[in-house]
Tab-separated table of C-alpha atoms and ligand atoms in Angstrom:
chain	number	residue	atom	x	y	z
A	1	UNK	CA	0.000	0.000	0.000
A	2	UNK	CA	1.410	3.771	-0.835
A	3	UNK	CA	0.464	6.363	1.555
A	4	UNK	CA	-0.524	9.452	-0.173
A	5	UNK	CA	1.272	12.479	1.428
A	6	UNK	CA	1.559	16.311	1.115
A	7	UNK	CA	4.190	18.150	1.837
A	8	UNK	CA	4.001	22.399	3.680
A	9	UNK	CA	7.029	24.312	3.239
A	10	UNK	CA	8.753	24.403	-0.052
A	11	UNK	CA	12.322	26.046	1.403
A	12	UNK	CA	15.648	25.653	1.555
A	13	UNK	CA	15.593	21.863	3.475
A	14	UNK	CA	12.653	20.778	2.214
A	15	UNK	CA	14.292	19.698	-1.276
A	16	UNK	CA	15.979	16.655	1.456
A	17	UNK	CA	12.686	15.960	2.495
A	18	UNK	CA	11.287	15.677	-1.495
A	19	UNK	CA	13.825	13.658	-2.394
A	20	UNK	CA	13.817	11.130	0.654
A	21	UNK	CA	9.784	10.818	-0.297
A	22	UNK	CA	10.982	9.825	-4.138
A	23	UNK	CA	13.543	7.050	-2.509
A	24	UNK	CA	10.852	5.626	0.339
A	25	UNK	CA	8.990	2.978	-0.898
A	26	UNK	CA	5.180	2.926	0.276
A	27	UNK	CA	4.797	6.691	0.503
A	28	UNK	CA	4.133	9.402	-2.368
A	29	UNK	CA	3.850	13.198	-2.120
A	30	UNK	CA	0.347	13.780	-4.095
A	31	UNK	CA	0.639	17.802	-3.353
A	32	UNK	CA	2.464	20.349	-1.962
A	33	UNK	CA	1.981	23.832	-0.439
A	34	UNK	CA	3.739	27.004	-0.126
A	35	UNK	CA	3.040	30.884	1.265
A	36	UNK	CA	5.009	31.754	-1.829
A	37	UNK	CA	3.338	30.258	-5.058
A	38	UNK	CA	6.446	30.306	-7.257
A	39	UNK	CA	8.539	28.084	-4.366
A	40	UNK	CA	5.394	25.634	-4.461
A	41	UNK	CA	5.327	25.341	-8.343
A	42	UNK	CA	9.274	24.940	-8.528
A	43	UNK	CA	9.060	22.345	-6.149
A	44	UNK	CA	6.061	20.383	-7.998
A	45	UNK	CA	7.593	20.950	-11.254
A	46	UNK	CA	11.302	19.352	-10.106
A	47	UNK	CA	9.870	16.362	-8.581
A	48	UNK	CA	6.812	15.928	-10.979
A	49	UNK	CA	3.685	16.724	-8.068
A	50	UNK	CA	0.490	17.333	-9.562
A	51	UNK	CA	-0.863	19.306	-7.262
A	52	UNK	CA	0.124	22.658	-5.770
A	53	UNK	CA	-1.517	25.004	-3.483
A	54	UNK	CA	-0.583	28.231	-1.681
A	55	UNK	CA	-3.397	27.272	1.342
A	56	UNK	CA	-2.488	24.618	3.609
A	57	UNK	CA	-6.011	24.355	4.903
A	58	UNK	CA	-6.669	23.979	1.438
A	59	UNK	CA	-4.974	21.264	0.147
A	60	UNK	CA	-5.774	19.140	3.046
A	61	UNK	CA	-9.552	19.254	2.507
A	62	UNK	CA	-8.645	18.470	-1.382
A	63	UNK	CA	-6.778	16.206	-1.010
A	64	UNK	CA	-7.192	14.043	2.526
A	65	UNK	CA	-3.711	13.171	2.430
A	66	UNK	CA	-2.830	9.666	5.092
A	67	UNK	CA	0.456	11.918	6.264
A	68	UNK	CA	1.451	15.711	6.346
A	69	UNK	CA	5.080	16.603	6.091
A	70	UNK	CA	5.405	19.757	8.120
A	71	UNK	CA	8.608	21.844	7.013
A	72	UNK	CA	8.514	24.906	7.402
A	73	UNK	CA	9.912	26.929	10.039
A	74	UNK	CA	9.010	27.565	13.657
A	75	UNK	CA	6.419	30.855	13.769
A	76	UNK	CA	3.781	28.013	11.603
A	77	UNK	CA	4.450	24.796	13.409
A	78	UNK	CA	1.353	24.417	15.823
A	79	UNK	CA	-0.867	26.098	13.104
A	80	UNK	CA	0.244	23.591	10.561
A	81	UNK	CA	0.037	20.608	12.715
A	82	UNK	CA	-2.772	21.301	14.459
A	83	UNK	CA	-4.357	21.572	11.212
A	84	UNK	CA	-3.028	18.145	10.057
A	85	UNK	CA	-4.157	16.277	12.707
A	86	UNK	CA	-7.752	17.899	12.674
A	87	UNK	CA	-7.577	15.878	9.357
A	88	UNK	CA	-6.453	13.022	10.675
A	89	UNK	CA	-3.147	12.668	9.499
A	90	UNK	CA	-0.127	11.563	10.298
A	91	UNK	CA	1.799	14.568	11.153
A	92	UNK	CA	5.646	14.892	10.997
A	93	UNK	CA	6.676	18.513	12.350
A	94	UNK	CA	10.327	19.553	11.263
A	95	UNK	CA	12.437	21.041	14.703
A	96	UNK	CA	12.330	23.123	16.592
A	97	UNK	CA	9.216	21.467	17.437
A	98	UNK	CA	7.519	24.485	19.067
A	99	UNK	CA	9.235	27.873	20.633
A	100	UNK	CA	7.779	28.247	23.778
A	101	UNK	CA	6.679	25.001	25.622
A	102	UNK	CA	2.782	25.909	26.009
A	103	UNK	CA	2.856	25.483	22.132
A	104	UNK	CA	4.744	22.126	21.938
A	105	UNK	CA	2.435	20.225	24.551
A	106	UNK	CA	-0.718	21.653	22.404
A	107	UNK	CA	0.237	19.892	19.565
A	108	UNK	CA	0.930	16.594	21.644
A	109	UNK	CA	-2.473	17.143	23.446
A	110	UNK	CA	-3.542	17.311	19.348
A	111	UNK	CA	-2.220	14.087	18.355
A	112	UNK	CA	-3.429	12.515	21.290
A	113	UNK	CA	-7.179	13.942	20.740
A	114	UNK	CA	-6.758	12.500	17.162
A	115	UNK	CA	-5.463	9.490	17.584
A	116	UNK	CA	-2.920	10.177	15.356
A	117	UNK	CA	1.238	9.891	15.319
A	118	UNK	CA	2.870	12.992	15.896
A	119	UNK	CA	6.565	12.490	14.831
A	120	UNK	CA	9.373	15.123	14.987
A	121	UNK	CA	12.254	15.152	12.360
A	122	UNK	CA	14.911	14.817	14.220
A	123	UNK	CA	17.417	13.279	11.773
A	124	UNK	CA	21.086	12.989	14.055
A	125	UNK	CA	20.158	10.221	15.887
A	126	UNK	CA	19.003	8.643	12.160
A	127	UNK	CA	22.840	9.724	11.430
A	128	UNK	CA	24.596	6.502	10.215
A	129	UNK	CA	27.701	7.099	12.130
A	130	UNK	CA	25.682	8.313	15.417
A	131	UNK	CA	23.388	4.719	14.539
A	132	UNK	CA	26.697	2.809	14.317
A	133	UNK	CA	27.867	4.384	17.979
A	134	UNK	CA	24.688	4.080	19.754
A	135	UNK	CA	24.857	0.208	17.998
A	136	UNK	CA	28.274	-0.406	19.768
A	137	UNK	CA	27.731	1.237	22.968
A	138	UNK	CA	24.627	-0.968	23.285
A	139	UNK	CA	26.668	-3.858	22.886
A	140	UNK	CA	28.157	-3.208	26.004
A	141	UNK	CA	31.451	-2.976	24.741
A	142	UNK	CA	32.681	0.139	26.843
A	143	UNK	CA	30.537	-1.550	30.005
A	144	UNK	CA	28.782	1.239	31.346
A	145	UNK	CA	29.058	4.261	29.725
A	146	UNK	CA	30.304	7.123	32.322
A	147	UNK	CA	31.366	10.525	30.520
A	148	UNK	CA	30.452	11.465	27.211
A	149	UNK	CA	30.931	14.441	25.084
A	150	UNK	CA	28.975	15.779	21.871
A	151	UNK	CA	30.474	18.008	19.498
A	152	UNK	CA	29.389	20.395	16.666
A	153	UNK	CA	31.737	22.708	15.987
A	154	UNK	CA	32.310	24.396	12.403
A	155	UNK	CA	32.437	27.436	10.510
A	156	UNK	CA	30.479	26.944	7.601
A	157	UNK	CA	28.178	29.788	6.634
A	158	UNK	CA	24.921	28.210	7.508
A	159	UNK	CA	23.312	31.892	6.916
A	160	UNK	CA	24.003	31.984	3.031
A	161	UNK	CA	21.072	29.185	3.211
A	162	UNK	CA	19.069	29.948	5.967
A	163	UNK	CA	19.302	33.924	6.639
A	164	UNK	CA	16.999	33.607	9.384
A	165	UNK	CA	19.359	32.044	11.545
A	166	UNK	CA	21.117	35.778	11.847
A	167	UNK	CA	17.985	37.110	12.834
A	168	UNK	CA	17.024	34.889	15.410
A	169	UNK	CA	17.145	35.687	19.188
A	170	UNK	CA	17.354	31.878	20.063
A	171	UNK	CA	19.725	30.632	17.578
A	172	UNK	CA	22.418	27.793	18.734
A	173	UNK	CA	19.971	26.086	21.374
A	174	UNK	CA	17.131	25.857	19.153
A	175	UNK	CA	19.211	24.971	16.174
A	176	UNK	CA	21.828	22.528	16.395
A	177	UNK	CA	21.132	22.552	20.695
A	178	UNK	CA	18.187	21.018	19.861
A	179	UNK	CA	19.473	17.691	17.550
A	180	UNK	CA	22.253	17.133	19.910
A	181	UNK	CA	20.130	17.340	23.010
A	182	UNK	CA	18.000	14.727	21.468
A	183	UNK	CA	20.859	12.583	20.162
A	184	UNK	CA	22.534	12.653	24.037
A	185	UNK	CA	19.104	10.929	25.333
A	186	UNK	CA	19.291	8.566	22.459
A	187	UNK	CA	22.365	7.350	23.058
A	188	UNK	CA	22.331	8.045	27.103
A	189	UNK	CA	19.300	8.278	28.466
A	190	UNK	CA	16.803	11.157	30.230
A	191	UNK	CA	18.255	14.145	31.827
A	192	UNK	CA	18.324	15.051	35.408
A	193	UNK	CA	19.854	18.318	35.065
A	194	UNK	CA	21.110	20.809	32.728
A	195	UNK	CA	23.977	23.834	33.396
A	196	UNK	CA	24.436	25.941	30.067
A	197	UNK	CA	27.066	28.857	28.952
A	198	UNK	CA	26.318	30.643	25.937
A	199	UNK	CA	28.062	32.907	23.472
A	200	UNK	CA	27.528	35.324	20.879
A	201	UNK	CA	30.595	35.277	18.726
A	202	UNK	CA	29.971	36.376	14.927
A	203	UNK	CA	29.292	40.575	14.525
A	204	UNK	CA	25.892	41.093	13.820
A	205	UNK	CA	23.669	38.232	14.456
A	206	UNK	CA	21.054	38.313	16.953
A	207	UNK	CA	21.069	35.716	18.708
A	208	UNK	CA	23.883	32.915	20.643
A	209	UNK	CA	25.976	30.951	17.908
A	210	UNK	CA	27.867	29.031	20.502
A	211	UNK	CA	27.081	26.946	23.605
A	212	UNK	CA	28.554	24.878	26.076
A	213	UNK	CA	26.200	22.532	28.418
A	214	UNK	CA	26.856	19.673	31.010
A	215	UNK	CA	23.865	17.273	31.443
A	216	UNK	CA	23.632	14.701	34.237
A	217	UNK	CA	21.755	11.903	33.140
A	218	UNK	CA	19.241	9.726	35.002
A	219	UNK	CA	21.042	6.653	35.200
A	220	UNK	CA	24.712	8.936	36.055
A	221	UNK	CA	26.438	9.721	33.037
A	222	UNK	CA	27.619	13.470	32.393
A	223	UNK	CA	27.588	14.196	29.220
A	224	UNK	CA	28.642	17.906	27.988
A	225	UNK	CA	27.237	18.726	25.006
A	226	UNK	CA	29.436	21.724	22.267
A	227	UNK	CA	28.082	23.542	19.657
A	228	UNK	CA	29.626	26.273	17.886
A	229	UNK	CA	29.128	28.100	14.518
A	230	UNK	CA	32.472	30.437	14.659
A	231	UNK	CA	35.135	27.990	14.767
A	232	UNK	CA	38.166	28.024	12.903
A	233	UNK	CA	38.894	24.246	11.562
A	234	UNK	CA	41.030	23.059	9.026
A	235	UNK	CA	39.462	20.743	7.162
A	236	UNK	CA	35.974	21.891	8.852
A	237	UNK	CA	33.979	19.109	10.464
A	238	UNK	CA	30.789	20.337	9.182
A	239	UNK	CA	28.185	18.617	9.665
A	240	UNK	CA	29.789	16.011	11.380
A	241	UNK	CA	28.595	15.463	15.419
A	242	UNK	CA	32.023	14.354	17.116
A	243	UNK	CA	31.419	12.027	19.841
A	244	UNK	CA	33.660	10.752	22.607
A	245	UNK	CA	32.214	8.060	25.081
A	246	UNK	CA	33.720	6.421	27.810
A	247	UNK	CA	32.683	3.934	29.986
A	248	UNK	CA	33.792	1.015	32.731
A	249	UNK	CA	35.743	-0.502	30.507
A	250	UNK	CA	36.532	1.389	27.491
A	251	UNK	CA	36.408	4.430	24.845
A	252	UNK	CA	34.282	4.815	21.974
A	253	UNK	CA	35.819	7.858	19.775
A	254	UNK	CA	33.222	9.109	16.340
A	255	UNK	CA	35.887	11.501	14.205
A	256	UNK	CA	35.581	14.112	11.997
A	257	UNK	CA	36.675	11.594	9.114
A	258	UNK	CA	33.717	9.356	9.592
A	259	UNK	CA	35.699	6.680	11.275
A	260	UNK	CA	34.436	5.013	15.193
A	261	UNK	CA	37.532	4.050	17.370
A	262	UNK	CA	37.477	2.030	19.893
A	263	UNK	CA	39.895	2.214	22.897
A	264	UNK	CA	39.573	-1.114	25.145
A	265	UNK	CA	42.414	-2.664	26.700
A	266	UNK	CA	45.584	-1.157	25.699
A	267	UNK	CA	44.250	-1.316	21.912
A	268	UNK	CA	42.840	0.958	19.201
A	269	UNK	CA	40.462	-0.462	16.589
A	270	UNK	CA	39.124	1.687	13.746
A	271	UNK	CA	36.297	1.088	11.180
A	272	UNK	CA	34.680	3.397	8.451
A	273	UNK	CA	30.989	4.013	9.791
A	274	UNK	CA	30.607	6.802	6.570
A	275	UNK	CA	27.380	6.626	4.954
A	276	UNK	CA	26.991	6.516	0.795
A	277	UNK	CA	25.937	9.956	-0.538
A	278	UNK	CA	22.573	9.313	-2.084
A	279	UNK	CA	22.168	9.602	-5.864
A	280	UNK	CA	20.699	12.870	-5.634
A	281	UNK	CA	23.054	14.080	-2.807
A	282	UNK	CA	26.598	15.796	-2.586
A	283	UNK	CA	29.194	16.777	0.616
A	284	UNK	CA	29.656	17.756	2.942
A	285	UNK	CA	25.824	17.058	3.562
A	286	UNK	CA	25.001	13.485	2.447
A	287	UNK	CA	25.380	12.069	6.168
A	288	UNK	CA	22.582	14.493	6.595
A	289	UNK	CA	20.879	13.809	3.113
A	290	UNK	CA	21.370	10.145	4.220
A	291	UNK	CA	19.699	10.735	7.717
A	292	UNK	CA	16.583	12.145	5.975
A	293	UNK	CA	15.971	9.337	3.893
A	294	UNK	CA	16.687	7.005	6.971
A	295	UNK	CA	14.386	9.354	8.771
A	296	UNK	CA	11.981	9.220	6.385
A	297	UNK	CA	11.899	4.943	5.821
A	298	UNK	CA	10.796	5.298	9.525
A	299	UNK	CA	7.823	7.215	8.967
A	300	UNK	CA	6.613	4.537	6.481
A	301	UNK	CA	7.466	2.107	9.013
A	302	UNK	CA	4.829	4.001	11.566
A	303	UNK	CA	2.665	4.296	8.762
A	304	UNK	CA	2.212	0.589	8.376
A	305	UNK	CA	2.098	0.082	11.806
A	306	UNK	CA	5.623	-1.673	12.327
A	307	UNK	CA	7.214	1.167	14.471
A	308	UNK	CA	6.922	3.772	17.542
A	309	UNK	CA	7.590	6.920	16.147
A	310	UNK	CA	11.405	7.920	16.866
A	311	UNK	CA	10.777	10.639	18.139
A	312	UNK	CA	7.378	11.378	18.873
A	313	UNK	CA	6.237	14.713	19.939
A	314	UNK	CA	5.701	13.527	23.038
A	315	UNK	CA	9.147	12.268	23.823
A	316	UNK	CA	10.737	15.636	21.708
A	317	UNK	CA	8.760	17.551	24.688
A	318	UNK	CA	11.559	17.468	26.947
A	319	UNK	CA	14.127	17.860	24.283
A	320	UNK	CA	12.538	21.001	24.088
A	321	UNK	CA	12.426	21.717	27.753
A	322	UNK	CA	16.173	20.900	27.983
A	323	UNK	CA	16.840	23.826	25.670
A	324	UNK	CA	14.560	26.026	27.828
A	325	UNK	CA	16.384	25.326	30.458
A	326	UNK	CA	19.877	25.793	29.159
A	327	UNK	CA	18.783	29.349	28.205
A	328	UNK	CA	17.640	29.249	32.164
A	329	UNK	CA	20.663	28.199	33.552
A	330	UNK	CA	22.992	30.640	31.026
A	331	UNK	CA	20.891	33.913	32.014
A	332	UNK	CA	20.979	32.901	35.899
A	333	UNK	CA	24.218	30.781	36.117
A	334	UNK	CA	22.788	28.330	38.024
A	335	UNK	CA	22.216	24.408	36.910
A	336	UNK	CA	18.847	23.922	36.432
A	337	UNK	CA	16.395	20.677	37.506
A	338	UNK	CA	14.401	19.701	34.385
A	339	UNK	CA	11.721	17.613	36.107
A	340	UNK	CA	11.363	21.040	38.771
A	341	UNK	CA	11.596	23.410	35.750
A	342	UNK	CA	8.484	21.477	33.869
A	343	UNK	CA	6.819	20.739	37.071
A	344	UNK	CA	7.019	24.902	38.019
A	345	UNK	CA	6.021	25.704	34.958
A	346	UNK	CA	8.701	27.707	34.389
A	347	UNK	CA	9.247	26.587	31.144
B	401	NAD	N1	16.780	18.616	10.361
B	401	NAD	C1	17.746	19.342	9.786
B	401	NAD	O1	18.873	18.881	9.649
B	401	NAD	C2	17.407	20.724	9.304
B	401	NAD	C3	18.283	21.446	8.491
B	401	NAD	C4	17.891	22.701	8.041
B	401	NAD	C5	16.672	23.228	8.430
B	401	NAD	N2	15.862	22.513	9.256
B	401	NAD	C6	14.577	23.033	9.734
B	401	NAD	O2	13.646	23.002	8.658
B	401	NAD	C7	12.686	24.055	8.822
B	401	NAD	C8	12.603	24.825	7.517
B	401	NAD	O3	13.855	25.432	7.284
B	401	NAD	P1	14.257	26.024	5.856
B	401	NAD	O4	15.645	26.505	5.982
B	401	NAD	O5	13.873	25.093	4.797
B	401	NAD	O6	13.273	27.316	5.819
B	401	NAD	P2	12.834	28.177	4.558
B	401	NAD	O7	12.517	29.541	5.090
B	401	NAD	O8	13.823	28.057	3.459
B	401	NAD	O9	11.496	27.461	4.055
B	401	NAD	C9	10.293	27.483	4.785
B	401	NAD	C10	9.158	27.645	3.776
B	401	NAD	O10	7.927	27.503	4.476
B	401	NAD	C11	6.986	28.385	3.865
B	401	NAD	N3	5.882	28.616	4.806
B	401	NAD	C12	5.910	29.264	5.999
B	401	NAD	N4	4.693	29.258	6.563
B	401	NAD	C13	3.877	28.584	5.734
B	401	NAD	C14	2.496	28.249	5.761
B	401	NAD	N5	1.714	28.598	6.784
B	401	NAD	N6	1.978	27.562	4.732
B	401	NAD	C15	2.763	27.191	3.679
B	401	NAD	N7	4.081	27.493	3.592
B	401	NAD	C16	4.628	28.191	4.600
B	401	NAD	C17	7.809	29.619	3.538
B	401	NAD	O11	7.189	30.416	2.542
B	401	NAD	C18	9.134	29.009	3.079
B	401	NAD	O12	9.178	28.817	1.685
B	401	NAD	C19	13.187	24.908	10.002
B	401	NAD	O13	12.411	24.632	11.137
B	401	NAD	C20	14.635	24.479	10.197
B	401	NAD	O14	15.060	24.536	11.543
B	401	NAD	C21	16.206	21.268	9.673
């Protein structure tokens, strides 16, 4: 069976998301929407769409699509979904999820009303290399896992494709805080507690384009968690999340060449973990091109019924909350309690 799908939000990313619906088998894209009617037609005329409307609410009466692709940015996420899932849809919501919290558990409190999946693309922790660590830390390795470190830090001009990431006052956290808070749960577990440090490093934007945060898990492990978009790196990392986890009785190393080192026993072991670029793809972003159509597989999975949706909204709320919070904690300097911060409200 093909599941008929539309897609809202012809921009800059959502050419990943068009092509990862042409490479998943059992789902189509029968229309697609934009604000802006010559981004819409583009879009339907590359990928051959028969259908294109400037009206979200629209198309989905037209068309009563079985899944809506939300992607486009935050302002229009709890409209758009909301919307979907009044239709009945399966709704996937691009990140940031929601900005303020009150938003984010409204849609949840949608999908459950509907009945409906609510599934948030977060693509990392569909990353092949971060699949391949969380693969071999769950083989137990390392034993326990302890420490762990995250990293994300490049200088590529992410504003030449997505100006509005100059102009926002929540940049880092939201962005790129936001994957690599929900990749640190996927690989380690819920968070206890959150202490943040923020910076503001290239003239002129708005908003923080670096960050520093240590989490304490639930089971123990600290993790700290580094994002920057102003470093200096020869050859630059970008896109690449550099990981470093150690544990009981060993080190798992992800490097910015794609390769996952093992450190156990007085030896090092290397292998390749570097996913194919798809057909339609190019670098330095097929691991992400590759993520989406990972990402995307998945939804078709949930779709027929053979998988939990990874994640759902639900889950994705306290991604959200830990970014809350590491604003908290970088505007008061103190570490901040995630269950107490939900529980307060003060998110
Ligand atoms: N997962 C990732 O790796 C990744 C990478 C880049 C961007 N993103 C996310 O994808 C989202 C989109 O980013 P982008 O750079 O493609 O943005 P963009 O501004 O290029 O595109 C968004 C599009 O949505 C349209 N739009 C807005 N409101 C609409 C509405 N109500 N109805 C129909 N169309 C509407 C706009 O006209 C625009 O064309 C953002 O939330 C961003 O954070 C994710």
């Amino acid at each position: 069976m093909t599941h008929r799908g539309t897609l809202i939000g012809c921009g800059f990313f959502a050419e990943n998301h068009m092509h990862g619906w042409a490479d998943a088998a059992g789902a189509e894209i029968v229309a697609v929407c934009d604000l802006d009617r010559a981004k819409a037609d583009a879009m339907a005329a590359r990928f051959g769409i028969p259908a294109v409307y400037t009206d979200a609410a629209q198309m989905l009466s037209a068309e009563q699509p079985d899944f809506v692709d939300v992607a486009t940015t935050v302002p229009s996420h709890r409209p758009l979904v909301e919307l979907a899932l009044s239709h009945g849809a399966l709704t996937v919501c691009q990140k940031p999820f929601a900005e303020t919290y009150a938003d984010a558990k409204a849609m949840v409190d949608a999908a459950d009303a509907a009945g409906k999946p609510l599934i948030i693309h977060e693509n990392f922790r569909w990353e092949a290399p971060l699949m391949a660590l969380k693969a071999a830390l769950d083989s137990g390795v390392i034993g326990a896992p302890t420490y762990a470190r995250l990293s994300f830090r490049h200088g590529y001009d992410v504003y030449a494709n997505q100006p509005y990431l100059a102009q926002t006052e929540q940049f880092a956290l939201m962005d790129v805080g936001l994957h690599l808070f929900d990749t640190a749960r996927y690989l380690l577990g819920d968070v206890r507690d959150i202490h943040c440090r923020t910076q503001s490093l290239k003239p002129g934007i708005a908003g923080e384009d670096a960050f520093v945060a240590t989490l304490r898990h639930q089971g123990g492990v600290v993790s700290t968690i580094e994002c920057s978009f102003f470093s200096k790196i020869v050859p630059d990392p970008f896109p690449q999340t550099l990981a470093w986890i150690e544990g009981m009785d060993g080190t798992l190393e992800l490097t910015g060449d794609y390769t996952l080192r093992l450190h156990k026993e007085g030896e090092l072991t290397a292998r390749n973990v570097e996913p194919d670029t798809p057909a339609w793809g190019g670098r330095p972003w097929h691991a992400v091109q590759d993520s989406v159509v990972a990402f995307q597989a998945h939804v078709v999975d949930v779709l027929d019924g053979r998988a939990e949706p990874q994640p759902s909204g639900a889950h994705n709320l306290e991604t959200l909350a830990m970014a809350l919070a590491a604003y908290r904690s970088a505007e008061t300097g103190a570490t901040v309690d995630l269950a107490a911060f939900i529980a307060t409200g003060a998110v």
